[in-house]
PDB file of C-alpha atoms in Angstrom:
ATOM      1  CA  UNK A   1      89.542  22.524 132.769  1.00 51.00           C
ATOM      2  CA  UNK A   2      86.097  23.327 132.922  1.00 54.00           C
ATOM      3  CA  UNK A   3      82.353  22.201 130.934  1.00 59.00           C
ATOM      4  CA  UNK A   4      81.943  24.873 128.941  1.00 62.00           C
ATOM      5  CA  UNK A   5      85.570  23.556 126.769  1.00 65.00           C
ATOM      6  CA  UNK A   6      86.055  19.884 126.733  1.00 67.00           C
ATOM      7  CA  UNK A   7      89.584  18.567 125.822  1.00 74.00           C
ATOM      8  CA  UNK A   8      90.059  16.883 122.542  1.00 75.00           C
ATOM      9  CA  UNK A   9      90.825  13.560 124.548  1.00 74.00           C
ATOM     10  CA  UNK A  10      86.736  13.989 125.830  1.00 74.00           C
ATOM     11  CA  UNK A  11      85.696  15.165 122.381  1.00 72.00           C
ATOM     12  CA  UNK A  12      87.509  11.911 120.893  1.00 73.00           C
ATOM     13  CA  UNK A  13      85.761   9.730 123.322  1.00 73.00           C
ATOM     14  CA  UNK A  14      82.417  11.135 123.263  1.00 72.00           C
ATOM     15  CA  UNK A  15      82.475  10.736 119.328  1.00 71.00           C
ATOM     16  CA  UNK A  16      83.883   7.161 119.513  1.00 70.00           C
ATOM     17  CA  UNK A  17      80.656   6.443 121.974  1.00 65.00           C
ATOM     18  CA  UNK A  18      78.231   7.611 119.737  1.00 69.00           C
ATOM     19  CA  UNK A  19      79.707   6.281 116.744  1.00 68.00           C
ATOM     20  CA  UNK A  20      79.775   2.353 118.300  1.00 68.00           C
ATOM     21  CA  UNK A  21      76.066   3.422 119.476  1.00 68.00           C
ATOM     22  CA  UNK A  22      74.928   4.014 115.936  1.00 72.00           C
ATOM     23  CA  UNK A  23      77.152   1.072 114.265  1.00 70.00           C
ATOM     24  CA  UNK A  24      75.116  -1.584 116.793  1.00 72.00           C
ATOM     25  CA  UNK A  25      71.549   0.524 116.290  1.00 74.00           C
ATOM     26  CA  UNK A  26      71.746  -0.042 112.872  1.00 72.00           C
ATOM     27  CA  UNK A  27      73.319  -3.658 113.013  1.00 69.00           C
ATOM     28  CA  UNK A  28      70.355  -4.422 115.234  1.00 74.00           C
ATOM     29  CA  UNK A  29      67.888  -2.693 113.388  1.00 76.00           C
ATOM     30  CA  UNK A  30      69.098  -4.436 110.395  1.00 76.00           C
ATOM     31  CA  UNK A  31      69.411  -8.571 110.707  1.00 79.00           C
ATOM     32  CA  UNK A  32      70.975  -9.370 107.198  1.00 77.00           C
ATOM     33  CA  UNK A  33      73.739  -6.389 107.054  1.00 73.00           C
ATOM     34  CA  UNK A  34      75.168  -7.336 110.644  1.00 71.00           C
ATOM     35  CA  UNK A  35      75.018 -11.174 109.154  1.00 76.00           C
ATOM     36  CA  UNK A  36      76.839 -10.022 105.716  1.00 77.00           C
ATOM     37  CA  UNK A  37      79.154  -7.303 107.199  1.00 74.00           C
ATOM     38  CA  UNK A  38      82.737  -8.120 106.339  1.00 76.00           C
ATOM     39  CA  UNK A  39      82.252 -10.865 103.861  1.00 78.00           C
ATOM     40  CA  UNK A  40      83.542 -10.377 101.209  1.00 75.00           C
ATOM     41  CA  UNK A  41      86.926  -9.109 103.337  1.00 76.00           C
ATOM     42  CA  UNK A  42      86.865 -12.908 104.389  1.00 80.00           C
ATOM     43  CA  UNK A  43      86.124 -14.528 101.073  1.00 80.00           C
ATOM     44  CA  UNK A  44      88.925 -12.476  99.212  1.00 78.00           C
ATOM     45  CA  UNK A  45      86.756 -10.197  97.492  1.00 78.00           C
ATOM     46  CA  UNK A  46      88.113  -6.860  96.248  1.00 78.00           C
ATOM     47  CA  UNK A  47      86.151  -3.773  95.286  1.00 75.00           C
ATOM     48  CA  UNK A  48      89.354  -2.752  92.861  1.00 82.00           C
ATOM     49  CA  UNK A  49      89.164  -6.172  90.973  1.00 83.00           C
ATOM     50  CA  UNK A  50      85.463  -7.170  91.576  1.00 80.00           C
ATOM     51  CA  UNK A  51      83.596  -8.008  87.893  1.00 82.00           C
ATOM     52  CA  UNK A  52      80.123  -8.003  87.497  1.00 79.00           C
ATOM     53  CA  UNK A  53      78.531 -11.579  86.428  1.00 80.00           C
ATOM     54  CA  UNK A  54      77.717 -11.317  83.027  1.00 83.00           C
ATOM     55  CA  UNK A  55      74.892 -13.457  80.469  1.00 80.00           C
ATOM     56  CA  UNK A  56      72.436 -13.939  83.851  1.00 80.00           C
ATOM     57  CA  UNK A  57      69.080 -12.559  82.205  1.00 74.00           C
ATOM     58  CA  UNK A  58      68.941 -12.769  78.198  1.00 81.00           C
ATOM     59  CA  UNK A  59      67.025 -10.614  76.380  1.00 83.00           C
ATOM     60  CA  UNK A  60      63.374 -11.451  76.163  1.00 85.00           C
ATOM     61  CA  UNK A  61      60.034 -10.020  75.169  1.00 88.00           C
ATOM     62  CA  UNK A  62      59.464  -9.636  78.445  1.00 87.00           C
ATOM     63  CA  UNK A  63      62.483  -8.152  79.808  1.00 84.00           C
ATOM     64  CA  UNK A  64      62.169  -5.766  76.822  1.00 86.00           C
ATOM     65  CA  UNK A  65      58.419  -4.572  77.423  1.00 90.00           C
ATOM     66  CA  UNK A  66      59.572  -4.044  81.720  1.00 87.00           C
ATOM     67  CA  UNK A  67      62.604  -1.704  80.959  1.00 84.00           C
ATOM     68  CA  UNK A  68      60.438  -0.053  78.028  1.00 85.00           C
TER      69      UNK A  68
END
């Protein structure tokens, strides 16, 4: 085997280097997404079932003249 062609088994572990590089760049770059990642896996939460809160701003003069 030489350089110039790298097996898939290099390929595969060059791309699983990079990827953990990136993943803890951007966990340390970013304090409150490494401190929420995999939440709401442990709380039960399910992006198929999860419903919106509903009722949590009323409709004001206010609210009326900001989305005007």
């Amino acid at each position: 085997m030489n350089d110039l062609h790298p097996g898939r088994r290099r390929l595969l572990k060059m791309f699983g280097l990079s990827a953990t590089a990136t993943t803890a760049a951007i966990l340390q770059a970013d304090p409150v997404l490494a401190a929420t990642l995999g939440h709401d896996e442990k709380t039960g939460v399910s992006p198929a079932s999860y419903k919106p809160p509903t009722g949590l701003a009323g409709n004001t003069d206010a609210k009326q003249t900001v989305l005007d």
